[in-house]
Tab-separated table of C-alpha atoms in Angstrom:
chain	number	residue	atom	x	y	z
A	2	MET	CA	0.008	0.058	0.247
A	3	THR	CA	1.648	3.311	-0.981
A	4	SER	CA	2.199	6.284	1.510
A	5	GLY	CA	-0.728	8.014	-0.574
A	6	ALA	CA	-3.328	5.309	0.269
A	7	LEU	CA	-2.380	5.395	3.618
A	8	SER	CA	-2.887	8.671	4.252
A	9	VAL	CA	-6.393	8.337	2.049
A	10	ARG	CA	-7.577	5.620	4.499
A	11	THR	CA	-6.389	7.545	7.515
A	12	LEU	CA	-8.540	10.468	6.396
A	13	LEU	CA	-11.463	8.333	6.069
A	14	VAL	CA	-11.041	6.323	8.790
A	15	ALA	CA	-11.248	9.621	10.804
A	16	LEU	CA	-14.371	11.245	8.939
A	17	LEU	CA	-16.328	7.904	9.624
A	18	VAL	CA	-15.148	7.796	13.452
A	19	GLU	CA	-16.411	11.251	13.850
A	20	GLY	CA	-20.141	11.051	11.342
A	21	CYS	CA	-21.109	7.172	12.475
A	22	VAL	CA	-20.037	6.962	16.083
A	23	GLY	CA	-20.878	10.560	16.566
A	24	GLU	CA	-20.249	12.444	19.934
A	25	GLU	CA	-19.505	10.377	22.705
A	26	PRO	CA	-21.324	11.351	26.096
A	27	LEU	CA	-18.799	13.751	28.065
A	28	ALA	CA	-17.069	12.155	30.908
A	29	HIS	CA	-17.703	14.875	34.144
A	30	ASP	CA	-21.023	15.193	35.920
A	31	GLY	CA	-20.974	18.627	36.501
A	32	SER	CA	-23.722	18.788	39.108
A	33	SER	CA	-23.264	20.900	42.003
A	34	GLU	CA	-24.980	22.826	45.020
A	35	VAL	CA	-22.974	24.676	47.387
A	36	ASP	CA	-24.391	26.127	50.823
A	37	LEU	CA	-23.687	29.547	50.058
A	38	ASP	CA	-25.012	31.568	53.897
A	39	ALA	CA	-6.099	40.311	25.259
A	40	GLY	CA	-6.323	42.635	24.116
A	41	ILE	CA	-9.371	44.007	22.783
A	42	VAL	CA	-10.242	43.091	19.428
A	43	ASP	CA	-12.211	46.376	18.553
A	44	SER	CA	-15.785	45.845	16.348
A	45	PRO	CA	-15.329	46.145	12.711
A	46	THR	CA	-17.719	48.197	10.956
A	47	PRO	CA	-20.821	46.392	10.140
A	48	LEU	CA	-22.224	45.914	6.405
A	49	ASP	CA	-24.674	47.694	4.601
A	50	ARG	CA	-27.036	44.405	3.730
A	51	ASP	CA	-29.357	42.917	6.556
A	52	ALA	CA	-30.920	39.741	5.698
A	53	GLU	CA	-34.055	38.112	8.163
A	54	TYR	CA	-34.800	34.479	7.912
A	55	ASP	CA	-37.122	32.539	9.273
A	56	SER	CA	-34.885	30.693	11.568
A	57	GLY	CA	-35.522	32.453	14.725
A	58	PHE	CA	-32.813	34.920	14.902
A	59	GLU	CA	-32.096	37.749	12.455
A	60	ALA	CA	-28.445	37.814	10.648
A	61	ASP	CA	-26.231	40.553	9.621
A	62	ALA	CA	-24.288	40.365	6.150
A	63	ARG	CA	-21.184	41.955	6.662
A	64	GLY	CA	-19.256	44.822	5.053
A	65	ALA	CA	-18.294	48.534	5.068
A	66	ASP	CA	-21.703	50.071	6.122
A	67	ALA	CA	-23.787	47.534	8.269
A	68	SER	CA	-24.996	48.234	12.066
A	69	GLY	CA	-23.338	44.980	13.281
A	70	PRO	CA	-25.104	41.692	14.785
A	71	ILE	CA	-28.840	41.609	15.656
A	72	ASP	CA	-30.016	40.363	19.030
A	73	SER	CA	-32.096	37.750	17.952
A	74	ALA	CA	-35.244	36.283	19.292
A	75	PRO	CA	-36.697	33.082	19.870
A	76	MET	CA	-39.255	31.173	17.130
A	77	ASP	CA	-42.202	31.433	18.701
A	78	GLY	CA	-40.877	31.754	22.337
A	79	SER	CA	-40.737	35.677	22.488
A	80	GLU	CA	-42.414	35.163	25.452
A	81	LEU	CA	-39.576	32.867	27.122
A	82	ASP	CA	-37.520	34.592	30.018
A	83	SER	CA	-35.026	33.114	31.663
A	84	GLY	CA	-35.897	35.778	34.925
A	85	PRO	CA	-37.642	38.016	36.161
A	86	SER	CA	-38.250	41.188	34.338
A	87	ASP	CA	-37.581	43.809	37.044
A	88	ARG	CA	-33.542	43.116	36.537
A	89	GLY	CA	-32.462	46.857	36.661
A	90	PRO	CA	-29.953	48.582	34.939
A	91	GLY	CA	-28.166	45.671	34.478
A	92	PRO	CA	-24.054	45.273	34.456
A	93	LEU	CA	-21.273	46.640	32.923
A	94	SER	CA	-18.816	44.240	31.158
A	95	GLU	CA	-15.506	45.492	30.050
A	96	ALA	CA	-12.341	43.745	28.602
A	97	LEU	CA	-9.532	43.033	30.553
A	98	PRO	CA	-5.862	43.912	29.069
A	99	SER	CA	-4.721	40.356	30.259
A	100	GLY	CA	-7.617	38.799	28.637
A	101	GLY	CA	-11.231	38.015	29.359
A	102	ILE	CA	-14.218	40.177	30.811
A	103	ARG	CA	-15.050	41.946	33.793
A	104	ILE	CA	-18.712	42.366	34.551
A	105	ARG	CA	-19.568	45.481	37.131
A	106	GLY	CA	-22.066	46.219	39.093
A	107	MET	CA	-24.404	42.973	39.200
A	108	SER	CA	-27.874	44.340	39.710
A	109	THR	CA	-29.159	41.790	41.244
A	110	PRO	CA	-27.814	39.712	44.010
A	111	LEU	CA	-25.668	36.963	43.528
A	112	THR	CA	-26.607	34.684	46.171
A	113	ARG	CA	-29.718	33.822	48.635
A	114	ASP	CA	-28.430	34.119	51.814
A	115	ALA	CA	-29.474	36.735	53.980
A	116	THR	CA	-31.700	37.794	51.308
A	117	THR	CA	-35.439	36.230	50.045
A	118	ALA	CA	-34.518	36.742	46.080
A	119	SER	CA	-35.745	33.531	44.256
A	120	ASP	CA	-33.785	30.839	43.785
A	121	PHE	CA	-35.773	28.420	41.567
A	122	ASP	CA	-33.418	25.513	41.190
A	123	GLU	CA	-32.486	25.945	44.605
A	124	ASP	CA	-28.431	26.128	43.932
A	125	GLY	CA	-27.691	28.759	45.969
A	126	LEU	CA	-27.703	31.267	42.908
A	127	THR	CA	-30.327	34.056	42.697
A	128	ASP	CA	-32.509	33.341	39.530
A	129	SER	CA	-32.494	37.305	38.938
A	130	PHE	CA	-28.469	36.900	38.819
A	131	GLU	CA	-28.135	33.792	36.580
A	132	ALA	CA	-30.596	35.745	34.118
A	133	GLU	CA	-28.404	38.816	34.196
A	134	LEU	CA	-25.215	36.856	34.007
A	135	LEU	CA	-26.243	34.464	30.916
A	136	GLU	CA	-27.265	37.747	29.170
A	137	ALA	CA	-24.021	39.114	29.875
A	138	LEU	CA	-22.416	36.376	28.440
A	139	ARG	CA	-24.041	35.609	25.190
A	140	PRO	CA	-21.632	35.786	22.668
A	141	VAL	CA	-21.396	37.295	19.501
A	142	LEU	CA	-21.200	34.220	16.620
A	143	VAL	CA	-19.315	35.144	13.379
A	144	ILE	CA	-20.919	32.893	11.030
A	145	ALA	CA	-19.398	32.198	7.765
A	146	PRO	CA	-21.526	33.853	4.890
A	147	MET	CA	-22.089	30.795	3.401
A	148	ASP	CA	-23.352	28.701	6.196
A	149	PRO	CA	-26.765	26.829	5.476
A	150	ALA	CA	-27.531	27.385	8.782
A	151	LEU	CA	-28.155	31.507	7.628
A	152	THR	CA	-30.771	30.430	4.572
A	153	ASP	CA	-32.875	27.432	5.774
A	154	GLY	CA	-34.602	28.512	8.286
A	155	SER	CA	-32.462	27.074	11.190
A	156	ALA	CA	-32.706	27.874	14.813
A	157	ILE	CA	-29.752	29.403	16.866
A	158	GLN	CA	-30.626	29.395	20.278
A	159	LEU	CA	-28.635	29.363	23.668
A	160	VAL	CA	-29.979	27.039	26.595
A	161	GLY	CA	-27.437	27.649	29.836
A	162	ARG	CA	-26.564	26.573	33.134
A	163	VAL	CA	-25.052	28.156	36.078
A	164	PHE	CA	-24.172	27.044	39.388
A	165	ALA	CA	-21.687	27.793	42.237
A	166	ALA	CA	-18.743	25.769	42.060
A	167	SER	CA	-17.243	27.414	45.222
A	168	SER	CA	-18.513	29.379	47.846
A	169	ASP	CA	-15.227	30.969	49.018
A	170	PRO	CA	-14.530	32.423	47.063
A	171	LEU	CA	-17.196	32.518	45.311
A	172	VAL	CA	-16.679	31.106	41.668
A	173	VAL	CA	-19.390	30.813	39.191
A	174	ARG	CA	-19.406	28.587	36.317
A	175	ALA	CA	-21.912	28.974	33.128
A	176	LEU	CA	-21.909	26.343	30.793
A	177	VAL	CA	-23.818	27.131	27.651
A	178	MET	CA	-25.075	24.956	24.871
A	179	ILE	CA	-25.086	26.320	21.534
A	180	GLY	CA	-28.007	24.864	19.350
A	181	TRP	CA	-28.181	24.105	15.672
A	182	ARG	CA	-30.497	22.658	14.331
A	183	GLU	CA	-28.148	20.522	11.474
A	184	ASP	CA	-24.654	19.974	10.927
A	185	TYR	CA	-24.017	19.663	7.518
A	186	GLY	CA	-20.967	17.891	7.155
A	187	SER	CA	-17.837	18.154	5.065
A	188	CYS	CA	-17.070	16.602	1.833
A	189	GLY	CA	-20.644	15.010	1.602
A	190	LEU	CA	-19.745	12.870	4.630
A	191	THR	CA	-20.701	13.245	8.894
A	192	ALA	CA	-23.630	15.394	8.521
A	193	HIS	CA	-26.371	14.430	10.693
A	194	HIS	CA	-29.871	16.437	12.256
A	195	GLY	CA	-29.166	18.301	15.102
A	196	ASP	CA	-25.735	19.939	16.314
A	197	SER	CA	-25.388	20.790	20.244
A	198	GLU	CA	-22.017	22.350	20.299
A	199	ARG	CA	-21.002	24.671	23.635
A	200	PHE	CA	-19.049	27.056	25.244
A	201	ALA	CA	-18.269	27.166	29.238
A	202	VAL	CA	-17.211	30.361	31.216
A	203	GLU	CA	-15.622	30.642	34.491
A	204	LEU	CA	-16.150	33.857	36.784
A	205	THR	CA	-14.915	34.374	40.508
A	206	ALA	CA	-16.305	37.295	42.407
A	207	SER	CA	-13.669	40.162	42.737
A	208	ALA	CA	-15.935	42.557	44.347
A	209	ALA	CA	-20.003	42.123	46.015
A	210	LYS	CA	-21.264	42.588	42.599
A	211	ASP	CA	-18.272	41.943	40.191
A	212	LEU	CA	-17.100	38.748	38.440
A	213	GLU	CA	-14.098	38.398	36.453
A	214	ILE	CA	-13.924	35.762	33.876
A	215	THR	CA	-10.812	33.428	35.058
A	216	ARG	CA	-11.306	30.194	32.620
A	217	ILE	CA	-13.042	29.922	28.985
A	218	TYR	CA	-13.869	26.780	27.123
A	219	THR	CA	-14.831	25.857	23.608
A	220	ALA	CA	-15.624	22.740	22.371
A	221	ALA	CA	-14.983	21.709	18.980
A	222	HIS	CA	-16.236	18.226	17.851
A	223	GLU	CA	-16.203	17.409	21.562
A	224	GLY	CA	-16.344	13.574	22.377
A	225	THR	CA	-14.978	12.330	19.214
A	226	VAL	CA	-11.578	11.453	17.715
A	227	THR	CA	-11.131	15.327	16.327
A	228	ASP	CA	-11.870	16.388	19.528
A	229	ARG	CA	-10.340	20.119	19.410
A	230	GLY	CA	-12.107	21.669	22.469
A	231	ARG	CA	-9.765	23.970	24.174
A	232	LEU	CA	-9.360	25.576	27.750
A	233	PHE	CA	-7.877	29.244	27.941
A	234	GLU	CA	-6.789	30.646	31.621
A	235	GLY	CA	-4.402	33.063	32.517
A	236	PRO	CA	-1.867	34.345	29.986
A	237	GLY	CA	-4.263	31.845	27.313
A	238	LEU	CA	-7.447	34.226	27.947
A	239	ALA	CA	-5.231	36.934	25.857
A	240	GLU	CA	-6.171	33.901	22.511
A	241	THR	CA	-9.426	34.646	22.921
A	242	VAL	CA	-11.260	37.694	21.429
A	243	VAL	CA	-13.379	40.050	23.165
A	244	GLY	CA	-15.070	43.349	21.720
A	245	SER	CA	-18.292	45.490	21.187
A	246	ASP	CA	-21.202	43.920	20.229
A	247	PRO	CA	-21.949	46.780	17.528
A	248	SER	CA	-25.358	46.869	17.874
A	249	SER	CA	-25.415	48.065	21.363
A	250	GLY	CA	-21.745	48.352	22.416
A	251	THR	CA	-22.039	45.718	25.223
A	252	VAL	CA	-18.423	44.185	25.440
A	253	ARG	CA	-19.253	40.225	24.470
A	254	LEU	CA	-16.678	37.130	23.773
A	255	TRP	CA	-16.668	36.518	20.241
A	256	LEU	CA	-17.061	32.770	19.071
A	257	PHE	CA	-15.958	31.580	15.737
A	258	PRO	CA	-18.255	28.610	14.456
A	259	SER	CA	-16.747	26.222	11.856
A	260	GLU	CA	-18.333	26.651	8.322
A	261	ARG	CA	-21.091	23.866	8.051
A	262	LYS	CA	-19.879	21.938	10.778
A	263	HIS	CA	-20.370	24.689	13.743
A	264	ALA	CA	-17.425	23.700	15.980
A	265	THR	CA	-16.832	26.531	18.304
A	266	TYR	CA	-13.604	28.582	18.182
A	267	ALA	CA	-12.375	31.138	20.175
A	268	SER	CA	-10.168	32.838	16.866
A	269	VAL	CA	-9.995	32.556	13.430
A	270	ALA	CA	-6.883	31.239	13.671
A	271	LEU	CA	-7.279	28.241	16.301
A	272	CYS	CA	-10.004	27.610	13.470
A	273	GLU	CA	-8.070	27.208	10.462
A	274	GLY	CA	-5.242	25.451	12.280
A	275	ALA	CA	-7.192	23.012	13.433
A	276	PHE	CA	-6.851	20.077	11.024
A	277	VAL	CA	-4.401	20.476	7.854
A	278	LEU	CA	-5.968	16.908	6.309
A	279	PRO	CA	-8.469	17.456	3.218
A	280	CYS	CA	-12.409	17.705	4.213
A	281	LEU	CA	-11.370	17.649	8.371
A	282	ARG	CA	-9.425	21.340	7.565
A	283	GLU	CA	-12.035	24.318	8.843
A	284	THR	CA	-13.398	27.242	7.424
A	285	CYS	CA	-14.331	30.373	9.683
A	286	ALA	CA	-14.960	33.771	8.798
A	287	ASP	CA	-13.351	36.760	10.306
A	288	GLU	CA	-14.953	39.947	12.063
A	289	SER	CA	-14.740	41.539	8.610
A	290	THR	CA	-16.476	38.946	6.413
A	291	GLY	CA	-18.717	37.253	8.657
A	292	VAL	CA	-22.623	37.224	9.247
A	293	LEU	CA	-22.647	38.343	13.124
A	294	VAL	CA	-25.169	36.795	15.475
A	295	VAL	CA	-26.222	37.244	19.212
A	296	PRO	CA	-28.569	34.505	19.870
A	297	PRO	CA	-30.946	34.083	22.868
A	298	VAL	CA	-30.531	32.535	25.894
A	299	THR	CA	-32.417	30.347	28.349
A	300	ASN	CA	-31.725	29.613	31.644
A	301	ALA	CA	-32.368	25.591	32.171
A	302	GLY	CA	-32.138	25.495	35.739
A	303	GLU	CA	-30.760	22.215	37.275
A	304	ASP	CA	-31.959	18.738	36.173
A	305	THR	CA	-33.954	18.457	40.138
A	306	HIS	CA	-35.626	22.346	39.525
A	307	ARG	CA	-35.864	22.688	35.531
A	308	GLN	CA	-36.805	26.188	34.253
A	309	LEU	CA	-36.891	24.768	31.027
A	310	ASP	CA	-36.927	21.607	29.233
A	311	ALA	CA	-38.811	20.998	26.345
A	312	LEU	CA	-37.405	23.286	23.239
A	313	ASP	CA	-40.488	23.424	20.922
A	314	ALA	CA	-40.574	26.969	21.876
A	315	LEU	CA	-36.753	27.907	20.934
A	316	GLY	CA	-37.392	25.942	17.473
A	317	PHE	CA	-36.310	22.665	17.859
A	318	PRO	CA	-39.946	20.541	18.430
A	319	GLY	CA	-39.511	17.645	20.439
A	320	GLU	CA	-36.208	18.012	22.066
A	321	THR	CA	-35.655	18.614	25.382
A	322	ALA	CA	-32.804	20.142	27.603
A	323	TRP	CA	-33.000	17.626	30.284
A	324	GLY	CA	-33.587	14.170	28.368
A	325	THR	CA	-31.062	11.420	27.478
A	326	ALA	CA	-32.188	11.395	23.728
A	327	ASP	CA	-29.735	12.506	21.267
A	328	PHE	CA	-30.387	16.335	20.089
A	329	CYS	CA	-31.600	15.898	16.780
A	330	GLY	CA	-32.761	19.618	16.017
A	331	GLY	CA	-36.268	18.935	16.139
A	332	LEU	CA	-35.789	16.748	12.583
A	333	GLY	CA	-35.972	13.495	14.632
A	334	GLY	CA	-33.889	10.322	13.306
A	335	SER	CA	-31.034	9.136	14.958
A	336	GLY	CA	-27.316	8.683	15.593
A	337	CYS	CA	-27.406	13.070	16.225
A	338	ALA	CA	-25.639	15.181	18.198
A	339	SER	CA	-24.983	14.822	22.388
A	340	PRO	CA	-28.050	15.440	24.276
A	341	VAL	CA	-28.232	18.893	25.269
A	342	ARG	CA	-28.440	17.578	29.224
A	343	ASP	CA	-24.150	16.276	28.134
A	344	LYS	CA	-23.626	19.857	27.339
A	345	LEU	CA	-25.092	20.998	30.731
A	346	MET	CA	-23.779	18.614	33.177
A	347	SER	CA	-20.471	17.744	32.188
A	348	ASP	CA	-17.932	20.522	33.266
A	349	PRO	CA	-15.012	21.122	31.138
A	350	PHE	CA	-12.951	22.646	34.219
A	351	GLU	CA	-12.755	19.780	36.498
A	352	PRO	CA	-10.111	16.848	35.796
């Protein structure tokens, strides 16, 4: 067998393993209940060609004169809210020179001790704080303009879980599933219904109502032989992209989903350097060419006290946040993506 034939065989095995075996269940059980008594990348000038799709979100095709990312709204679920409506003026997010974000002036109590604030999921963090934090952590997704998800009526939604990993100091983690209707595959292979990607953020309370991002995790082909998930902490946070959301001026984390596959990367360089073999190689749009989307987020609560389970109103009929079945994007079938609960329960910050 020639070396060329061996390379092709190696490529096909990798593709088939990823596409046929799918995403393995994630290893860590992130359930937790605690007794609680880079420089900045300036947002580019957006493009003058807006397009609205029947996908539960509005997208902005980028260029010289556009208005920037458009906040998306849930499909038939605009009434859904992950917290009470009286959230106050909200926090101020600012980029840190060393990378990451500081969220200052949370307007609601962080923990339920010494307060009567609601804590529906009974994890020690108030509902209003969890809602406010998830809102602040909504990322700007820089989507490749030729990605079919922008034109086929797909929903793109965030489903999050917030919990305390430590009470002294207060360390909070947010695990957020990025839900896509389909993974469109590469080279005509590995496509499947449903695509449950994710990112995760760890924050440490630096003052009474201030939090700083200390670690970030991005998932890419999570649980497969081609896993390119990555953890950023310390000096590594400077590798992530932080900039203003041009539609609101809010400082957000910017993430770069690969075209068609939607693996989540912290930068274009990390995306396009992930693989060298054809068909495995990833393509990501940069800030000047991508379509910017800031998807809505819904708090799932905890498995034992669910604030959200059925995902029908988010554009994924028949899917659930806490079930054990594969996530098929509301399209049915089998051999789909990992269950949403795996993305909410597996803690990437635990060894």
